[in-house]
Tab-separated table of C-alpha atoms and ligand atoms in Angstrom:
chain	number	residue	atom	x	y	z
A	198	UNK	CA	-15.876	-161.784	48.006
A	199	UNK	CA	-17.691	-162.845	51.100
A	200	UNK	CA	-19.676	-160.322	53.308
A	201	UNK	CA	-19.038	-160.551	57.175
A	202	UNK	CA	-21.353	-158.732	59.495
A	203	UNK	CA	-20.264	-157.872	63.127
A	204	UNK	CA	-22.705	-156.825	65.685
A	205	UNK	CA	-21.661	-154.481	68.409
A	206	UNK	CA	-24.759	-153.787	70.640
A	207	UNK	CA	-27.215	-152.326	68.166
A	208	UNK	CA	-24.787	-151.461	65.493
A	209	UNK	CA	-23.854	-153.720	62.611
A	210	UNK	CA	-20.447	-153.330	60.932
A	211	UNK	CA	-19.968	-155.004	57.644
A	212	UNK	CA	-16.839	-155.832	55.465
A	213	UNK	CA	-16.232	-157.826	52.277
A	214	UNK	CA	-13.189	-160.171	52.266
A	215	UNK	CA	-11.818	-162.604	49.778
A	216	UNK	CA	-12.847	-166.296	49.893
A	217	UNK	CA	-10.396	-168.148	52.058
A	218	UNK	CA	-9.886	-165.444	54.633
A	219	UNK	CA	-11.011	-166.042	58.228
A	220	UNK	CA	-13.502	-164.105	60.270
A	221	UNK	CA	-10.522	-162.982	62.301
A	222	UNK	CA	-8.931	-161.439	59.298
A	223	UNK	CA	-12.210	-159.798	58.457
A	224	UNK	CA	-12.201	-158.194	62.002
A	225	UNK	CA	-8.650	-157.062	61.477
A	226	UNK	CA	-9.666	-155.275	58.175
A	227	UNK	CA	-11.939	-153.180	60.298
A	228	UNK	CA	-9.515	-152.851	63.189
A	229	UNK	CA	-12.065	-154.050	65.771
A	230	UNK	CA	-10.810	-153.573	69.249
A	231	UNK	CA	-12.957	-156.564	70.494
A	232	UNK	CA	-10.763	-158.970	68.478
A	233	UNK	CA	-7.137	-158.235	69.145
A	234	UNK	CA	-6.140	-161.690	67.905
A	235	UNK	CA	-2.966	-161.788	69.975
A	236	UNK	CA	-1.731	-165.128	68.678
A	237	UNK	CA	-2.344	-164.108	65.066
A	238	UNK	CA	-4.652	-166.889	64.329
A	239	UNK	CA	-2.736	-169.957	65.733
A	240	UNK	CA	-5.654	-171.059	67.917
A	241	UNK	CA	-3.616	-170.349	71.107
A	242	UNK	CA	-5.051	-167.166	72.651
A	243	UNK	CA	-8.796	-167.150	72.352
A	244	UNK	CA	-8.866	-163.246	72.072
A	245	UNK	CA	-10.889	-163.780	68.863
A	246	UNK	CA	-13.799	-165.361	70.772
A	247	UNK	CA	-16.966	-164.420	69.019
A	248	UNK	CA	-20.678	-165.535	69.307
A	249	UNK	CA	-22.322	-166.681	66.074
A	250	UNK	CA	-25.573	-164.942	65.513
A	251	UNK	CA	-28.708	-166.965	64.778
A	252	UNK	CA	-29.597	-170.617	64.410
A	253	UNK	CA	-28.890	-170.557	60.614
A	254	UNK	CA	-25.289	-169.680	61.044
A	255	UNK	CA	-24.825	-171.624	64.277
A	256	UNK	CA	-25.841	-174.862	62.465
A	257	UNK	CA	-23.348	-174.104	59.602
A	258	UNK	CA	-20.663	-173.133	62.066
A	259	UNK	CA	-20.675	-175.956	64.546
A	260	UNK	CA	-17.393	-176.407	66.431
A	261	UNK	CA	-15.469	-179.661	65.734
A	262	UNK	CA	-15.891	-182.035	68.810
A	263	UNK	CA	-12.786	-182.530	70.860
A	264	UNK	CA	-10.914	-180.057	68.818
A	265	UNK	CA	-8.217	-177.713	70.186
A	266	UNK	CA	-10.594	-174.727	69.562
A	267	UNK	CA	-13.211	-176.331	71.744
A	268	UNK	CA	-10.818	-177.024	74.563
A	269	UNK	CA	-9.622	-173.471	74.426
A	270	UNK	CA	-13.098	-171.983	74.418
A	271	UNK	CA	-14.581	-174.016	77.181
A	272	UNK	CA	-12.287	-172.137	79.710
A	273	UNK	CA	-13.327	-168.734	78.355
A	274	UNK	CA	-15.581	-166.375	80.070
A	275	UNK	CA	-18.763	-165.929	78.111
A	276	UNK	CA	-18.493	-169.518	76.456
A	277	UNK	CA	-21.840	-170.680	75.155
A	278	UNK	CA	-22.004	-174.120	73.727
A	279	UNK	CA	-23.085	-174.048	70.013
A	280	UNK	CA	-22.755	-170.356	69.934
A	281	UNK	CA	-19.085	-169.641	70.763
A	282	UNK	CA	-16.408	-169.831	68.182
A	283	UNK	CA	-12.865	-168.623	67.637
A	284	UNK	CA	-13.077	-166.283	64.622
A	285	UNK	CA	-9.551	-167.290	63.398
A	286	UNK	CA	-10.801	-170.844	62.925
A	287	UNK	CA	-13.623	-169.989	60.641
A	288	UNK	CA	-12.480	-169.854	57.005
A	289	UNK	CA	-14.942	-168.060	54.731
A	290	UNK	CA	-16.292	-169.487	51.585
A	291	UNK	CA	-19.265	-168.550	49.316
A	292	UNK	CA	-21.754	-170.558	51.545
A	293	UNK	CA	-20.845	-168.197	54.442
A	294	UNK	CA	-21.713	-165.082	52.548
A	295	UNK	CA	-23.524	-162.585	54.880
A	296	UNK	CA	-22.539	-164.425	58.000
A	297	UNK	CA	-23.274	-162.642	61.208
A	298	UNK	CA	-21.323	-162.763	64.493
A	299	UNK	CA	-21.716	-160.809	67.710
A	300	UNK	CA	-18.563	-159.059	69.183
A	301	UNK	CA	-17.992	-159.624	72.895
A	302	UNK	CA	-16.825	-156.909	75.288
A	303	UNK	CA	-13.077	-156.983	75.649
A	304	UNK	CA	-12.392	-156.596	79.333
A	305	UNK	CA	-8.958	-155.038	78.528
A	306	UNK	CA	-10.610	-151.903	76.830
B	651	FES	FE1	-5.588	-166.444	68.809
B	651	FES	FE2	-7.803	-166.832	67.436
B	651	FES	S1	-6.398	-165.281	67.107
B	651	FES	S2	-7.010	-167.992	69.006
């Protein structure tokens, strides 16, 4: 199992999910409204946009240059180079145990 921490303002919400799941799937386990994940993880909607917390995790979770994910994110409100990721594109392994990401405000809520 891999522990994923989601930060919402001053609150941290954690969940353990199996290796191989994505951060988006971890968010769905918790039914987090900030991550509706409308496309179901197809890298098409960007509604799973999160900010990776801390340099340690940002270095491990660098976005692939010129990837579809990067193209999608660059048009997103709140995009921060080196920090923004799509949660559905981050597959969890033991090396990512205790990874921490920040939830973004969902304007639709
Ligand atoms: Fe749609 Fe991640 S769930 S891009």
